[in-house]
Amino acid sequence: MLRANPLRTLLSTLGVAMGVASLVAVLAIGDGLERYARDQISGTTDLQTIVVGPQLFDKVDGTSIPRLDYPRFTLADGAALAARMTGIASVAPSLQGGTRVTTKSGGIRLSQLMATTPAIMDRLKLEFAAGRFFTDADVLSSAPVVVLSSALAEAVAPGAPPVALIGDSVQLEKKWLRIVGVISPTQQGAISLMAVTPFPLGNEVLAPSLVPSAPHLLVRARTIEMVDSVRIRAEQWIAGRIPDWKTVAKVEYSRGLRLEQAQTFMLIFKIAMGSFAAITLLVGGIGIMNVLLAAVIERTREIGIRKATGARQRDILLQFLGESVAVSGIGATCGAILGLAAAFGVTALIRNVSGTTLYAAFNWRSLAVAGVASIIVGLVAGTYPALRAARLSPIDAIRHE
């Protein structure tokens, strides 16, 4: 029956195709925007980081007094906590403070120091001008290696290219370390003087200070939504290790307004994108209904003859529903291809104009949603015309002019 009026069938199919194309394009661009936003939040904020650390000070009459008895977390503690966080977070022991770095000319430069493990890369996401980050084997063997920021590398050997420093030695405090990596100057925070060493070397290269320094465990949740569950597991772990832990340790994270705003933004974003997509597909459904209603009027006499020759209401109903689903199915296939092409084209234009790293996200689940939604729209849009056709009286339908 669809071939009887190919132009009308083509127009109704085109309506569904445009609706599905809009849906697929919106979902693909929306998934890409969400991924981009998550990358930005992950790379530029600490919203997904939970810090498990000791209480280093006591408050007495508003004055902070350094404590002498506080837990000192170790690599074994980091491994035990990481085992509890499997699949939802990474754990990096970290000791931070200052150190004195001897330059090639014999001068001394004060630098920030971080002693940690390769798990910190989930949080820092470092890029390198030369070399690499140290490995888990370096940490376990307490290998005398170090990674320098680009600013510290320039201070150590002015004018030397980063690659020339790889394999060279540098002195932190009284210990000589081999340079294995230089952080890219384009990296956020690259202008800071910073040295990164394996965790076991921390106390050996840390400069003496009146302010106590102690290892912390930096727990990085995989997503913003996992922060609360990660915090609960961290508190359960430290409670098992130190029953009265709140008096000597702390679990800190950026819950506050920023985390709640980020979570709310993600939720609103998904609802808004879904609403826009639903409206575009609804337009295609209305087109199918209009075409089928017109077809019922034009084919009233045909329907009457079929019913008079033995066709049941169910047969007429299934005929029109089948036509509706066929139109929506063909439109969905064409629309999915068109929508993906549009999404990748739009994001390419955005990258060229803005310089961002936004890409459309190809997701089979989104395509499945678009396909199922188009079939449902076809069924819903075709139900009323199909019922109207099935309920026609055979005698009145045959007499229809």
CSV table of N, CA and C in Angstrom, one decimal, residues 74-86 91 93 217 233 237 241:
chain,number,residue,atom,x,y,z
A,74,THR,N,51.5,4.5,54.9
A,74,THR,CA,52.6,3.9,54.1
A,74,THR,C,52.1,3.4,52.8
A,75,LEU,N,53.0,2.8,52.0
A,75,LEU,CA,52.6,2.2,50.7
A,75,LEU,C,51.6,1.1,51.0
A,76,ALA,N,51.8,0.3,52.1
A,76,ALA,CA,50.9,-0.8,52.4
A,76,ALA,C,49.5,-0.3,52.7
A,77,ASP,N,49.4,0.9,53.4
A,77,ASP,CA,48.1,1.4,53.6
A,77,ASP,C,47.5,1.8,52.3
A,78,GLY,N,48.2,2.4,51.4
A,78,GLY,CA,47.7,2.8,50.1
A,78,GLY,C,47.2,1.6,49.3
A,79,ALA,N,47.9,0.5,49.4
A,79,ALA,CA,47.5,-0.7,48.7
A,79,ALA,C,46.2,-1.3,49.3
A,80,ALA,N,46.2,-1.2,50.6
A,80,ALA,CA,45.0,-1.8,51.3
A,80,ALA,C,43.7,-1.0,51.0
A,81,LEU,N,43.9,0.4,51.0
A,81,LEU,CA,42.8,1.2,50.6
A,81,LEU,C,42.4,1.1,49.2
A,82,ALA,N,43.4,0.9,48.3
A,82,ALA,CA,43.1,0.7,46.9
A,82,ALA,C,42.3,-0.6,46.6
A,83,ALA,N,42.6,-1.6,47.4
A,83,ALA,CA,41.9,-2.9,47.3
A,83,ALA,C,40.4,-2.7,47.6
A,84,ARG,N,40.1,-1.8,48.5
A,84,ARG,CA,38.7,-1.5,48.8
A,84,ARG,C,38.0,-0.7,47.7
A,85,MET,N,38.8,0.1,47.0
A,85,MET,CA,38.3,1.0,46.0
A,85,MET,C,38.3,0.4,44.6
A,86,THR,N,38.6,-0.9,44.4
A,86,THR,CA,38.7,-1.5,43.1
A,86,THR,C,37.6,-1.2,42.2
A,91,VAL,N,44.2,5.1,44.2
A,91,VAL,CA,44.7,5.6,45.5
A,91,VAL,C,46.2,5.9,45.3
A,93,PRO,N,49.5,7.3,47.5
A,93,PRO,CA,50.1,7.9,48.6
A,93,PRO,C,50.9,9.2,48.2
A,217,LEU,N,46.9,10.0,51.7
A,217,LEU,CA,46.4,9.1,50.7
A,217,LEU,C,45.4,9.9,49.8
A,233,ARG,N,33.5,4.5,51.6
A,233,ARG,CA,34.5,3.4,51.7
A,233,ARG,C,35.8,3.8,52.4
A,237,TRP,N,37.3,2.2,55.8
A,237,TRP,CA,38.6,1.6,55.8
A,237,TRP,C,39.4,2.2,57.0
A,241,ARG,N,41.1,0.6,60.6
A,241,ARG,CA,42.5,0.7,60.9
A,241,ARG,C,42.7,1.4,62.2
